[in-house]
Structures are given as structure tokens and as C-alpha cells.
């Protein structure tokens, strides 16, 4: 697989990886080995960062969209994430509340779906009015054919 796909599966920021990882292809066996026995560079990258957007969002307990709304486009290190979490700016407090509300709504809808109460009755469409019968030509009625 491509290095970008492998980085996504490993939850690491591709530009921060070693050049040989970025240049080569990664087999499924290599990926499994990296997950089971991460080399030092991978362990350091996971511990200290920089981290990709999905990891930053998860650690801040907000959505990826929340990061975008806040203008956070670059990868953040673990120290930067910890600083934001320790001293949350107003946007982070608001995004956490928004994300928590979204998750509550998703859970509510999922529970409702599992309970079977999610069935919304939609009124039936009114029957279409019958079209008026088409006038038959004189020849089809057994009469004389029209003049030409």
C-alpha cells in the first residue's frame, strides 16, 4: 500500500515519518509488524507528535470539523495539544460542547432505531385521478373513416 494509506492506518503524520517510509511501499505484513513491534521512530512519533488532524481532534475531544472551524490546519505536537487542553480557549470549550451534543443526538437516534420506535409514519400519497377516456376515432368505432 502507499505510504499515505499506511500512515493513516498507523495514525501518524506522514511528513514526520522517515524518508525511507515515505518513499517505499508498505506491504500488509510490514504494516502488521509495525503495529505489533513499532520501531523507535514510530513510538516517538506516536508519543510526541506531530499528530494528524484526526488524532488531534480525538485528543481534544472535538470533531475534525471543529478543528477546521477553529482554523487549526497544521499538525500539532503532544505538548501543543496538552497546552490547549490545560488552558482551553473559548473556541475549544464551544467545540467540545457542540461535539458532545452531536454524540448525544447520535446515541439517542441509535437507541431509537434499535428500539423500533424510529418508524416514522409517512402519510400515503393520494391516489392519482383517473385520466378521462380517450376519444375514439370514427374508424375504431366502426364508423366511416375521416375525410382527407
JSON list of N, CA and C in Angstrom, two decimals, residues 62-72 95-96:
[
{"chain": "A", "resi": 62, "resn": "UNK", "atom": "N", "xyz": [-12.95, 16.88, 20.25]},
{"chain": "A", "resi": 62, "resn": "UNK", "atom": "CA", "xyz": [-13.79, 17.65, 19.33]},
{"chain": "A", "resi": 62, "resn": "UNK", "atom": "C", "xyz": [-13.78, 16.93, 17.98]},
{"chain": "A", "resi": 63, "resn": "UNK", "atom": "N", "xyz": [-14.55, 17.42, 17.04]},
{"chain": "A", "resi": 63, "resn": "UNK", "atom": "CA", "xyz": [-14.61, 16.81, 15.71]},
{"chain": "A", "resi": 63, "resn": "UNK", "atom": "C", "xyz": [-13.54, 17.42, 14.80]},
{"chain": "A", "resi": 64, "resn": "UNK", "atom": "N", "xyz": [-13.29, 16.73, 13.69]},
{"chain": "A", "resi": 64, "resn": "UNK", "atom": "CA", "xyz": [-12.37, 17.28, 12.68]},
{"chain": "A", "resi": 64, "resn": "UNK", "atom": "C", "xyz": [-12.92, 18.60, 12.13]},
{"chain": "A", "resi": 65, "resn": "UNK", "atom": "N", "xyz": [-14.23, 18.68, 12.00]},
{"chain": "A", "resi": 65, "resn": "UNK", "atom": "CA", "xyz": [-14.85, 19.93, 11.53]},
{"chain": "A", "resi": 65, "resn": "UNK", "atom": "C", "xyz": [-14.61, 21.05, 12.53]},
{"chain": "A", "resi": 66, "resn": "UNK", "atom": "N", "xyz": [-14.63, 20.71, 13.81]},
{"chain": "A", "resi": 66, "resn": "UNK", "atom": "CA", "xyz": [-14.36, 21.71, 14.85]},
{"chain": "A", "resi": 66, "resn": "UNK", "atom": "C", "xyz": [-12.96, 22.27, 14.72]},
{"chain": "A", "resi": 67, "resn": "UNK", "atom": "N", "xyz": [-12.00, 21.41, 14.39]},
{"chain": "A", "resi": 67, "resn": "UNK", "atom": "CA", "xyz": [-10.63, 21.90, 14.16]},
{"chain": "A", "resi": 67, "resn": "UNK", "atom": "C", "xyz": [-10.60, 22.87, 12.98]},
{"chain": "A", "resi": 68, "resn": "UNK", "atom": "N", "xyz": [-11.31, 22.52, 11.93]},
{"chain": "A", "resi": 68, "resn": "UNK", "atom": "CA", "xyz": [-11.33, 23.38, 10.75]},
{"chain": "A", "resi": 68, "resn": "UNK", "atom": "C", "xyz": [-11.99, 24.73, 11.07]},
{"chain": "A", "resi": 69, "resn": "UNK", "atom": "N", "xyz": [-13.10, 24.69, 11.82]},
{"chain": "A", "resi": 69, "resn": "UNK", "atom": "CA", "xyz": [-13.77, 25.94, 12.18]},
{"chain": "A", "resi": 69, "resn": "UNK", "atom": "C", "xyz": [-12.87, 26.82, 13.04]},
{"chain": "A", "resi": 70, "resn": "UNK", "atom": "N", "xyz": [-12.00, 26.19, 13.83]},
{"chain": "A", "resi": 70, "resn": "UNK", "atom": "CA", "xyz": [-11.09, 26.95, 14.69]},
{"chain": "A", "resi": 70, "resn": "UNK", "atom": "C", "xyz": [-9.86, 27.45, 13.93]},
{"chain": "A", "resi": 71, "resn": "UNK", "atom": "N", "xyz": [-9.71, 26.99, 12.69]},
{"chain": "A", "resi": 71, "resn": "UNK", "atom": "CA", "xyz": [-8.57, 27.43, 11.89]},
{"chain": "A", "resi": 71, "resn": "UNK", "atom": "C", "xyz": [-7.31, 26.63, 12.14]},
{"chain": "A", "resi": 72, "resn": "UNK", "atom": "N", "xyz": [-7.42, 25.49, 12.80]},
{"chain": "A", "resi": 72, "resn": "UNK", "atom": "CA", "xyz": [-6.26, 24.63, 13.05]},
{"chain": "A", "resi": 72, "resn": "UNK", "atom": "C", "xyz": [-6.08, 23.75, 11.82]},
{"chain": "A", "resi": 95, "resn": "UNK", "atom": "N", "xyz": [-16.53, 24.10, 20.97]},
{"chain": "A", "resi": 95, "resn": "UNK", "atom": "CA", "xyz": [-16.48, 22.92, 20.10]},
{"chain": "A", "resi": 95, "resn": "UNK", "atom": "C", "xyz": [-16.68, 21.63, 20.89]},
{"chain": "A", "resi": 96, "resn": "UNK", "atom": "N", "xyz": [-16.18, 21.59, 22.11]},
{"chain": "A", "resi": 96, "resn": "UNK", "atom": "CA", "xyz": [-16.41, 20.40, 22.95]},
{"chain": "A", "resi": 96, "resn": "UNK", "atom": "C", "xyz": [-17.90, 20.24, 23.26]}
]
